[in-house]
Coordinates of C-alpha atoms and ligand atoms in Angstrom, one line a residue:
M1 CA 0.0 0.0 0.0
R2 CA 1.1 3.5 -0.8
S3 CA -0.7 5.8 1.6
L4 CA -2.9 5.4 4.6
I5 CA -5.1 8.5 4.7
I6 CA -6.0 9.4 8.3
V7 CA -9.5 11.1 8.6
L8 CA -10.4 12.5 12.0
G9 CA -13.9 13.1 13.3
D10 CA -13.7 16.8 12.5
Q11 CA -12.3 16.4 9.0
L12 CA -15.5 15.2 7.1
D13 CA -14.8 16.7 3.7
L14 CA -14.4 14.7 0.5
D15 CA -12.3 17.5 -0.9
A16 CA -9.9 17.8 2.0
A17 CA -6.2 18.1 1.1
A18 CA -5.5 14.6 2.5
F19 CA -7.4 13.2 -0.5
D20 CA -5.4 15.1 -3.1
G21 CA -4.0 12.5 -5.5
F22 CA -6.0 9.7 -3.8
D23 CA -5.7 6.5 -5.8
P24 CA -8.2 3.8 -4.8
A25 CA -5.8 1.2 -6.2
Q26 CA -3.0 2.1 -3.8
D27 CA -4.4 4.2 -1.0
L28 CA -6.7 3.5 1.9
A29 CA -8.7 5.9 4.0
W30 CA -8.7 5.2 7.7
M31 CA -11.2 6.3 10.4
A32 CA -11.6 5.1 14.0
E33 CA -14.1 5.8 16.7
V34 CA -12.3 5.5 20.0
A35 CA -13.4 5.9 23.6
E36 CA -10.5 8.2 24.5
E37 CA -11.9 11.1 22.4
S38 CA -15.0 11.0 24.5
T39 CA -13.3 10.6 27.9
H40 CA -10.1 12.7 27.9
V41 CA -12.6 15.3 28.9
W42 CA -16.0 14.1 30.2
S43 CA -17.8 14.7 26.9
G44 CA -21.5 15.4 26.9
Q45 CA -23.8 13.0 25.1
P46 CA -24.9 15.4 22.4
R47 CA -21.2 16.1 21.4
I48 CA -20.3 12.4 21.3
A49 CA -23.4 11.6 19.3
L50 CA -22.8 14.3 16.8
F51 CA -19.3 13.3 16.1
L52 CA -20.1 9.6 15.8
A53 CA -23.2 10.2 13.7
A54 CA -21.4 12.6 11.3
M55 CA -18.4 10.2 11.0
R56 CA -20.7 7.2 10.2
H57 CA -22.5 9.3 7.5
F58 CA -19.2 10.4 6.1
A59 CA -18.0 6.8 5.9
E60 CA -21.0 6.2 3.7
A61 CA -20.1 9.1 1.5
L62 CA -16.5 7.8 1.2
R63 CA -17.8 4.4 0.1
A64 CA -20.2 5.9 -2.3
A65 CA -17.3 7.9 -3.8
G66 CA -15.5 4.6 -4.4
R67 CA -12.7 5.3 -1.8
P68 CA -11.6 2.2 0.1
L69 CA -12.0 2.7 3.8
Q70 CA -11.0 1.0 7.0
Y71 CA -13.5 2.1 9.7
T72 CA -13.3 1.0 13.3
R73 CA -16.5 1.3 15.3
L74 CA -16.6 2.1 19.0
E75 CA -18.4 -1.2 19.7
D76 CA -16.1 -3.4 17.5
P77 CA -14.5 -6.2 19.6
G78 CA -10.9 -5.5 20.2
N79 CA -11.3 -1.7 19.7
R80 CA -8.0 -0.4 21.3
G81 CA -9.6 2.7 22.7
S82 CA -7.2 5.4 21.4
L83 CA -6.4 6.9 18.0
A84 CA -2.7 6.1 18.6
A85 CA -3.3 2.4 19.3
E86 CA -5.8 1.9 16.5
L87 CA -3.5 3.7 14.0
A88 CA -0.5 1.6 15.1
A89 CA -2.5 -1.6 14.5
A90 CA -3.7 -0.4 11.1
I91 CA -0.1 0.3 10.1
G92 CA 0.9 -3.2 11.2
Q93 CA -1.9 -4.6 9.1
H94 CA -1.5 -2.6 5.9
R95 CA 2.2 -1.7 5.9
P96 CA 1.7 1.6 4.1
Q97 CA 4.7 3.6 2.7
R98 CA 3.5 6.8 4.3
L99 CA 0.7 8.4 6.4
V100 CA -1.2 11.4 5.1
M101 CA -3.6 13.7 6.9
T102 CA -5.1 17.1 6.9
A103 CA -3.8 19.2 9.8
P104 CA -5.8 18.3 12.9
G105 CA -7.7 20.7 15.1
D106 CA -6.1 19.5 18.3
W107 CA -2.4 19.8 19.3
R108 CA -2.7 16.7 21.5
V109 CA -3.9 14.6 18.6
L110 CA -1.2 15.8 16.3
Q111 CA 1.5 14.9 18.9
A112 CA -0.1 11.4 19.4
L113 CA -0.2 10.7 15.7
R114 CA 3.3 12.0 15.1
G115 CA 4.5 9.6 17.9
V116 CA 2.9 6.7 16.1
A117 CA 4.4 7.6 12.7
D118 CA 7.9 8.0 14.3
A119 CA 7.6 4.7 16.2
A120 CA 6.7 3.0 12.9
G121 CA 9.5 4.9 11.0
L122 CA 7.0 6.3 8.5
P123 CA 6.7 9.8 7.1
L124 CA 3.6 11.7 8.2
D125 CA 2.5 14.1 5.5
V126 CA 0.4 16.8 7.3
R127 CA -1.4 18.9 4.7
E128 CA -2.9 22.4 4.9
D129 CA -6.5 22.5 6.2
R130 CA -8.2 24.4 3.3
H131 CA -11.3 24.9 5.5
F132 CA -10.0 28.3 6.6
F133 CA -9.6 31.6 4.8
A134 CA -6.0 32.0 6.2
T135 CA -3.2 29.6 7.0
V136 CA -1.4 29.5 10.3
R137 CA 1.6 31.0 8.5
D138 CA -0.5 33.9 7.3
F139 CA -1.5 34.6 10.9
A140 CA 2.1 34.2 12.2
A141 CA 3.2 36.8 9.5
H142 CA 0.4 39.1 10.6
A143 CA 1.4 38.7 14.3
K144 CA 5.1 39.2 13.8
G145 CA 6.5 42.4 15.3
R146 CA 3.1 43.5 16.7
R147 CA 3.2 44.4 20.4
Q148 CA -0.5 43.5 20.7
L149 CA -2.7 41.3 18.7
R150 CA -6.2 42.7 18.0
L151 CA -9.0 41.1 16.1
E152 CA -9.8 44.3 14.3
Y153 CA -6.6 44.4 12.3
W154 CA -6.6 40.8 11.4
Y155 CA -10.3 41.0 10.4
R156 CA -9.7 44.0 8.1
E157 CA -6.8 42.3 6.5
L158 CA -8.9 39.2 5.7
R159 CA -11.8 41.2 4.4
R160 CA -9.4 43.1 2.0
R161 CA -7.5 40.0 1.0
H162 CA -10.7 37.9 0.3
A163 CA -12.8 40.9 -1.0
V164 CA -15.5 40.2 1.6
L165 CA -18.0 43.0 2.0
M166 CA -15.8 45.4 0.1
D167 CA -16.8 48.1 -2.4
G168 CA -13.5 48.5 -4.2
D169 CA -10.9 49.4 -1.6
E170 CA -13.5 50.6 0.9
P171 CA -15.6 48.5 3.3
A172 CA -19.2 48.2 2.3
G173 CA -21.3 51.0 3.8
G174 CA -18.1 53.0 4.4
Q175 CA -17.6 51.4 7.8
W176 CA -15.7 48.3 9.0
N177 CA -17.6 47.8 12.1
F178 CA -21.3 48.0 13.0
D179 CA -20.8 46.8 16.6
A180 CA -22.7 49.8 18.0
D181 CA -25.8 48.7 16.1
N182 CA -25.5 45.1 17.3
R183 CA -26.0 45.3 21.1
E184 CA -29.7 45.6 21.5
A185 CA -31.7 43.8 24.2
F186 CA -35.3 42.8 23.8
G187 CA -38.1 44.8 25.3
P188 CA -40.3 43.4 28.0
Q189 CA -42.4 41.6 25.4
G190 CA -39.4 39.5 24.4
P191 CA -38.1 38.5 21.0
P192 CA -40.4 38.9 18.0
P193 CA -41.9 35.8 16.5
H194 CA -39.2 33.8 14.7
P195 CA -39.1 30.5 12.9
P196 CA -37.5 27.5 14.7
P197 CA -34.0 26.6 13.4
A198 CA -33.6 23.9 10.8
G199 CA -33.7 20.6 12.7
F200 CA -33.0 17.1 11.2
A201 CA -34.8 14.1 12.6
P202 CA -32.3 11.3 13.3
D203 CA -32.2 8.6 10.6
A204 CA -31.4 5.0 11.2
I205 CA -27.6 5.6 11.4
T206 CA -28.0 8.4 13.9
R207 CA -30.6 6.5 15.9
D208 CA -28.1 3.6 16.3
V209 CA -25.5 6.1 17.5
I210 CA -27.9 7.6 20.0
T211 CA -28.7 4.1 21.4
L212 CA -24.9 3.4 21.6
V213 CA -24.1 6.6 23.3
R214 CA -26.9 6.3 25.8
S215 CA -25.7 2.9 26.9
R216 CA -21.9 3.3 26.5
F217 CA -21.7 6.8 28.0
A218 CA -24.7 6.7 30.3
G219 CA -22.9 8.6 33.1
H220 CA -21.8 11.4 30.8
P221 CA -23.6 14.8 31.0
G222 CA -26.3 15.9 28.7
R223 CA -29.3 14.3 27.0
L224 CA -30.2 13.1 23.5
D225 CA -34.0 13.3 23.3
D226 CA -33.9 16.5 21.2
F227 CA -30.9 15.6 19.0
D228 CA -31.5 17.2 15.6
W229 CA -28.1 18.5 14.5
P230 CA -27.1 18.3 10.8
V231 CA -24.9 15.3 10.3
T232 CA -24.3 15.3 6.6
R233 CA -23.2 17.9 4.1
T234 CA -26.6 18.0 2.5
Q235 CA -28.2 18.8 5.8
A236 CA -25.6 21.3 6.7
L237 CA -26.3 23.2 3.4
Q238 CA -30.0 23.1 4.2
A239 CA -29.3 24.6 7.7
L240 CA -27.2 27.3 6.0
D241 CA -30.1 28.2 3.6
H242 CA -32.5 28.3 6.5
F243 CA -30.4 30.6 8.5
I244 CA -29.7 33.0 5.7
T245 CA -33.4 33.6 5.0
G246 CA -34.6 33.2 8.6
G247 CA -32.1 34.3 11.3
L248 CA -29.6 36.5 9.4
P249 CA -31.7 39.6 8.8
H250 CA -32.1 40.0 12.6
F251 CA -28.7 38.4 13.7
G252 CA -26.8 41.6 14.3
R253 CA -29.4 43.6 16.2
W254 CA -29.9 40.9 18.8
Q255 CA -26.6 39.2 18.6
D256 CA -25.9 39.9 22.4
A257 CA -29.5 39.5 23.7
L258 CA -30.6 37.0 26.2
W259 CA -34.1 35.6 26.9
P260 CA -35.2 32.7 29.1
R261 CA -36.0 29.4 27.3
E262 CA -34.9 30.8 24.0
P263 CA -31.7 28.9 23.2
W264 CA -31.4 29.9 19.5
L265 CA -32.9 33.3 19.0
F266 CA -31.4 34.5 15.7
H267 CA -28.1 32.6 15.9
S268 CA -27.1 30.3 13.0
R269 CA -26.3 27.0 14.8
L270 CA -23.7 26.5 12.1
S271 CA -20.6 26.2 14.2
A272 CA -20.7 22.5 14.6
A273 CA -21.2 21.9 10.8
M274 CA -18.3 24.2 10.0
N275 CA -16.0 22.7 12.6
L276 CA -16.7 19.2 11.4
K277 CA -16.0 20.5 7.9
L278 CA -19.4 19.7 6.5
L279 CA -19.6 23.4 5.5
H280 CA -16.9 25.7 4.3
P281 CA -16.8 29.0 6.0
R282 CA -16.2 30.6 2.6
E283 CA -19.6 29.4 1.4
V284 CA -21.2 30.6 4.6
V285 CA -19.7 34.1 4.3
Q286 CA -20.5 34.2 0.6
A287 CA -24.1 33.3 1.3
A288 CA -24.4 36.0 3.9
E289 CA -22.8 38.6 1.6
A290 CA -25.1 37.6 -1.2
A291 CA -28.1 38.2 1.1
Y292 CA -26.9 41.7 1.8
R293 CA -26.2 42.5 -1.9
A294 CA -29.7 41.2 -2.8
G295 CA -31.2 43.5 -0.2
A296 CA -32.5 40.5 1.9
A297 CA -30.5 41.4 5.0
P298 CA -29.2 44.7 6.5
L299 CA -25.5 45.4 6.4
A300 CA -25.2 45.7 10.2
S301 CA -26.4 42.1 10.6
V302 CA -24.3 40.7 7.8
E303 CA -21.2 42.5 8.9
G304 CA -21.8 41.3 12.5
F305 CA -22.1 37.7 11.2
V306 CA -19.0 38.0 8.9
R307 CA -17.0 39.5 11.9
Q308 CA -17.7 36.3 13.8
T309 CA -17.3 33.8 11.0
L310 CA -14.4 35.3 9.1
G311 CA -12.9 37.4 11.9
W312 CA -13.1 35.7 15.3
R313 CA -13.0 32.2 14.0
E314 CA -9.8 32.7 12.0
Y315 CA -8.3 34.8 14.8
V316 CA -8.7 32.2 17.5
R317 CA -7.3 29.5 15.2
G318 CA -4.2 31.6 14.6
I319 CA -3.7 32.2 18.3
Y320 CA -4.1 28.5 19.1
W321 CA -1.6 27.2 16.6
T322 CA 1.0 29.9 17.1
R323 CA 0.9 29.6 20.9
M324 CA 0.4 26.0 21.8
P325 CA 1.4 24.1 23.8
A326 CA 2.3 26.7 26.4
Y327 CA -1.1 28.5 25.9
G328 CA -3.0 25.6 27.4
G329 CA -1.3 26.0 30.8
L330 CA -1.7 29.8 31.2
N331 CA -3.3 31.2 34.4
A332 CA -2.5 34.9 34.4
L333 CA -4.9 35.7 37.3
D334 CA -3.7 32.7 39.3
A335 CA -7.3 31.4 39.6
Q336 CA -7.4 28.2 41.7
Q337 CA -11.0 27.6 42.6
D338 CA -12.7 24.3 41.6
L339 CA -15.5 24.5 39.0
P340 CA -18.8 24.1 40.9
A341 CA -20.1 20.6 40.4
W342 CA -23.5 22.0 39.3
Y343 CA -22.0 23.1 36.0
W344 CA -22.4 19.5 35.0
T345 CA -26.0 19.2 36.2
G346 CA -27.5 22.6 36.0
A347 CA -28.5 22.4 39.7
T348 CA -28.2 26.1 40.6
D349 CA -30.8 28.5 41.8
M350 CA -29.4 31.4 39.8
A351 CA -32.0 31.8 37.0
C352 CA -29.5 32.9 34.2
L353 CA -27.1 30.1 34.9
H354 CA -29.9 27.5 35.3
D355 CA -31.4 28.5 32.0
T356 CA -28.0 28.4 30.1
L357 CA -26.9 25.1 31.7
Q358 CA -30.3 23.4 31.1
Q359 CA -30.2 24.2 27.4
T360 CA -26.5 23.2 27.3
L361 CA -27.2 19.8 28.7
R362 CA -30.3 19.4 26.5
F363 CA -28.9 20.5 23.2
G364 CA -25.1 20.8 23.6
Y365 CA -25.5 24.4 22.6
A366 CA -25.5 27.9 24.1
H367 CA -25.0 31.1 22.1
H368 CA -22.0 33.3 22.4
I369 CA -23.3 35.7 25.1
Q370 CA -24.5 32.8 27.2
R371 CA -21.0 31.2 27.0
L372 CA -19.1 34.5 27.5
M373 CA -21.3 36.5 29.9
V374 CA -23.2 33.8 31.8
T375 CA -21.2 30.6 32.3
G376 CA -17.8 32.1 31.4
L377 CA -18.3 35.3 33.4
Y378 CA -19.4 33.4 36.5
A379 CA -16.3 31.1 36.4
L380 CA -14.1 34.1 35.9
L381 CA -15.6 36.1 38.8
L382 CA -15.5 33.0 41.0
G383 CA -11.8 32.5 40.2
V384 CA -12.1 29.0 38.8
Q385 CA -8.9 27.4 37.6
P386 CA -9.0 28.1 33.8
Q387 CA -8.0 24.5 32.8
Q388 CA -11.1 23.2 34.6
V389 CA -13.2 25.7 32.8
H390 CA -11.6 24.7 29.5
A391 CA -12.3 21.0 30.2
W392 CA -15.9 21.8 30.8
Y393 CA -16.4 23.9 27.6
L394 CA -14.5 21.3 25.5
A395 CA -16.8 18.6 26.9
V396 CA -20.3 20.0 26.7
Y397 CA -20.7 21.9 23.4
V398 CA -21.4 20.1 20.2
D399 CA -19.1 22.5 18.3
A400 CA -16.2 22.1 20.7
V401 CA -12.8 21.3 19.1
E402 CA -9.8 22.5 20.9
W403 CA -8.4 25.0 18.3
V404 CA -11.5 27.1 18.7
E405 CA -12.6 26.3 22.3
L406 CA -9.4 26.8 24.1
P407 CA -8.6 30.4 23.0
N408 CA -12.2 31.4 23.6
T409 CA -12.2 29.9 27.1
L410 CA -8.7 30.6 28.3
G411 CA -8.2 33.9 26.4
M412 CA -11.5 35.6 25.8
S413 CA -13.6 34.3 28.7
Q414 CA -11.1 33.7 31.5
F415 CA -8.3 36.3 30.7
A416 CA -5.9 33.5 31.6
D417 CA -3.5 34.6 28.8
G418 CA -3.2 38.0 30.4
G419 CA -4.5 39.9 27.4
V420 CA -3.2 38.1 24.3
M421 CA -6.6 37.5 22.9
A422 CA -8.7 40.2 24.5
S423 CA -7.7 43.7 25.5
K424 CA -9.4 43.4 28.9
P425 CA -11.2 40.9 31.0
Y426 CA -14.9 40.6 30.1
I427 CA -16.3 41.4 33.6
A428 CA -19.7 42.7 34.6
S429 CA -22.1 42.5 37.5
G430 CA -25.6 40.9 37.4
K431 CA -26.9 44.3 36.1
Y432 CA -25.4 43.4 32.7
I433 CA -27.4 40.2 32.5
E434 CA -30.5 42.0 33.7
R435 CA -30.1 44.6 30.9
M436 CA -29.3 42.1 28.1
S437 CA -32.3 40.0 29.1
G438 CA -34.6 42.9 29.2
G439 CA -35.0 42.2 32.9
S440 CA -36.6 38.8 32.1
L441 CA -34.0 36.5 33.7
C442 CA -33.5 38.5 36.9
K443 CA -37.3 38.9 37.3
A444 CA -37.5 35.1 37.6
C445 CA -34.6 34.9 40.0
R446 CA -34.4 34.8 43.8
Y447 CA -31.5 37.2 43.7
D448 CA -31.3 40.9 43.1
P449 CA -28.9 42.0 40.5
A450 CA -28.4 45.5 42.0
A451 CA -27.4 44.1 45.4
R452 CA -23.8 43.2 46.2
I453 CA -24.3 42.3 49.9
G454 CA -27.1 40.8 51.8
A455 CA -29.0 37.5 51.7
T456 CA -30.5 38.2 48.2
A457 CA -27.4 39.8 46.7
C458 CA -26.9 38.5 43.2
P459 CA -23.8 36.2 43.3
F460 CA -22.5 37.8 40.0
T461 CA -22.7 41.2 41.6
T462 CA -21.0 40.2 44.8
L463 CA -18.3 38.4 42.9
Y464 CA -17.9 41.3 40.5
W465 CA -17.0 43.7 43.3
S466 CA -14.8 41.1 44.9
F467 CA -13.0 40.6 41.6
L468 CA -12.3 44.3 41.4
M469 CA -10.9 44.2 44.9
R470 CA -8.8 41.1 44.3
H471 CA -7.4 42.3 41.0
E472 CA -7.3 46.0 41.6
A473 CA -3.6 46.4 40.7
V474 CA -4.0 44.5 37.4
L475 CA -7.1 46.4 36.4
A476 CA -5.7 49.8 37.4
R477 CA -2.8 49.3 34.9
N478 CA -5.1 48.7 32.0
P479 CA -6.5 51.9 30.4
R480 CA -9.7 49.9 29.4
T481 CA -10.4 48.9 33.0
V482 CA -9.0 51.7 35.1
M483 CA -12.4 53.4 35.3
L484 CA -13.9 50.2 36.9
V485 CA -11.5 50.2 39.8
R486 CA -12.0 53.9 40.4
N487 CA -15.5 52.9 41.5
L488 CA -13.9 50.9 44.4
A489 CA -13.0 54.2 46.0
R490 CA -16.7 54.7 46.8
L491 CA -16.7 51.7 49.1
G492 CA -16.0 52.0 52.8
N493 CA -14.1 49.4 54.7
A494 CA -17.2 47.9 56.2
E495 CA -18.7 47.3 52.8
R496 CA -15.5 45.9 51.4
A497 CA -15.4 43.4 54.3
A498 CA -19.1 42.5 53.7
I499 CA -18.5 41.9 50.0
G500 CA -15.4 39.8 50.8
A501 CA -17.3 37.7 53.3
R502 CA -20.3 37.1 51.0
A503 CA -17.9 36.3 48.1
E504 CA -16.2 33.7 50.3
A505 CA -19.6 32.2 51.1
V506 CA -20.4 32.0 47.4
R507 CA -17.0 30.3 46.8
R508 CA -17.6 27.8 49.6
G509 CA -20.8 26.8 47.7
E510 CA -23.2 28.2 50.4
V511 CA -24.9 30.4 47.8
G512 CA -26.2 29.5 44.4
V513 CA -26.7 25.8 44.7
A514 CA -30.2 24.5 44.1
Ligands
FAD1 C1 -16.0 30.3 26.5 C2 -16.4 30.1 25.1 C3 -16.2 28.9 24.5 C4 -16.5 28.7 23.1 N1 -16.2 27.5 22.6 C5 -16.5 27.3 21.2 C6 -16.3 26.1 20.6 O1 -15.9 25.1 21.3 N2 -16.5 25.9 19.3 C7 -17.0 27.0 18.5 O2 -17.2 26.8 17.3 N3 -17.1 28.2 19.1 C8 -16.9 28.4 20.4 N4 -17.2 29.6 21.0 C9 -17.6 30.8 20.1 C10 -19.1 31.0 19.9 O3 -19.7 31.1 21.2 C11 -19.7 29.9 19.1 O4 -19.0 29.7 17.9 C12 -21.2 30.2 18.8 O5 -21.9 30.4 20.0 C13 -21.8 29.0 18.0 O6 -23.1 29.2 17.8 P1 -23.7 29.6 16.3 O7 -23.2 28.7 15.3 O8 -25.2 29.7 16.5 O9 -23.0 31.0 16.2 P2 -23.5 32.4 15.6 O10 -23.8 33.3 16.7 O11 -24.5 32.2 14.5 O12 -22.1 33.0 14.9 C14 -21.7 32.6 13.6 C15 -20.5 31.9 13.5 O13 -19.4 32.7 13.9 C16 -18.4 31.9 14.5 N5 -18.0 32.5 15.8 C17 -18.7 33.3 16.5 N6 -18.0 33.7 17.6 C18 -16.9 33.1 17.5 C19 -15.7 33.0 18.4 N7 -15.6 33.8 19.5 N8 -14.7 32.2 18.0 C20 -14.8 31.5 16.9 N9 -15.8 31.5 16.1 C21 -16.8 32.3 16.4 C22 -18.9 30.5 14.6 O14 -18.4 29.6 13.7 C23 -20.4 30.6 14.5 O15 -21.0 29.5 13.9 C24 -16.9 29.8 22.3 C25 -17.1 31.1 23.0 C26 -16.8 31.2 24.3 C27 -17.0 32.6 24.9
SF4_2 S1 -30.2 38.2 39.6 FE1 -28.1 37.5 39.2 S2 -28.1 35.3 39.3 FE2 -30.2 36.0 39.1 S3 -30.7 35.9 36.9 FE3 -30.0 38.0 37.4 S4 -27.8 38.0 37.1 FE4 -28.4 35.9 37.2

């Protein structure tokens, strides 16, 4: 055999670089379902099911395309349980001259597979992942010599280079950024009527996977009763169409809004399909721009969406691959608290966290503001060790792959990189959640977002002030946060002590647990 083509669970694209020059007479595609990928973090059932269902559908697509494939199922007798062990066995069986793969999305996996190739004395040809607008080398060149990295500059560079939302040399509408238009909350009546997102009833392959996951990973978090994620390229394209006509026109305006029992609002739900490579971000961005050019969606919405998909997505990937492995161990604020156990069950009496955690467990999904300003904010204010927060995010969301999850968690959400990814910690009190949910979440809560001390003080608010006190020196050095610590001067010693005492009670788990 000439080449063994390694295909990982997030590389489900018939046109991936690993298949360039594929010759069915000499080459063999190789895929393996292994327990380690679901247990190295305590993966949620929706995430495990999505990966396995999409892999099994992709195996069908490979066979239909006439590409020979060796596929190991999780339940196959003798499954060795790890990618490395399964690959070593496949090498022993087929004796290929070389191994080929598209660059993986996880540093740990790349090291493991390199180790197998080295042990077998085989070359491992790691090819560019074409599912991105930019290469890691492009990002490294952009970052070189800059004292600070900022999304905005990278985003503009990519828009220019790929002629996205450009009118000649100028940004469409004469403005790069419509952030100011994209921060609205809903009024007291809540979100306007909106169509449900595109859902896909599980077919026989997915139903088998659901049965398998329920029995094999019974103790893992999350549920599968509502599993309806796209698991094939055809379904992913349908989900894209559905979003462009349904959600996109309102996406920007309410991008940061929260509302109870509204998991999707106007978000696309496309991250998992893009991360598994069922959809190319280029086709997603092109579809959004086409809607704007056709007058079907306002520029502020389309720019907001493009900023996420072209901007943030490529930015975090660049940070991950240029900074690993050291990045994964960062803890700039020296946060050492354990993650509360109720993150895995949703058993908290804080209405905003309860709502976000319940939908996370039910669907494997929360939208960005829920991840950043509810679950992420609480962990940051509490002082949870960032690696524990990372393990949780990597486990519970269906779209979680380390290249995108880790910088978002460690960098954007926990400020554990000390400001590489974001220019300041994303901190706020319960008043932010009250405002962005039009009051709806706090109204249904036993706590008061305006109170920082007392029996009904909102834990976010108490912890916010405690955070300012604990990190006063760091925050005072940052021009973007210096104003926040100035507010501390208004607190007397007695109030400071009361905030500290209540924050300690929250940290000990005496507050917030249902
Ligand atoms: C702590 C934390 C952890 C996160 N973990 C992940 C993760 O594991 N996987 C993941 O894909 N995204 C992650 N994100 C980013 C973002 O929250 C999700 O991409 C988004 O919520 C997915 O839902 P959607 O497809 O409906 O997105 P939409 O709101 O419709 O946004 C459109 C697309 O933009 C991209 N995008 C938006 N924000 C980001 C971002 N900050 N970084 C990268 N891409 C972005 C996604 O591909 C998304 O599909 C995380 C954010 C935070 C704060
Ligand atoms: S009062 Fe505090 S804990 Fe309750 S919903 Fe509002 S922000 Fe969340």
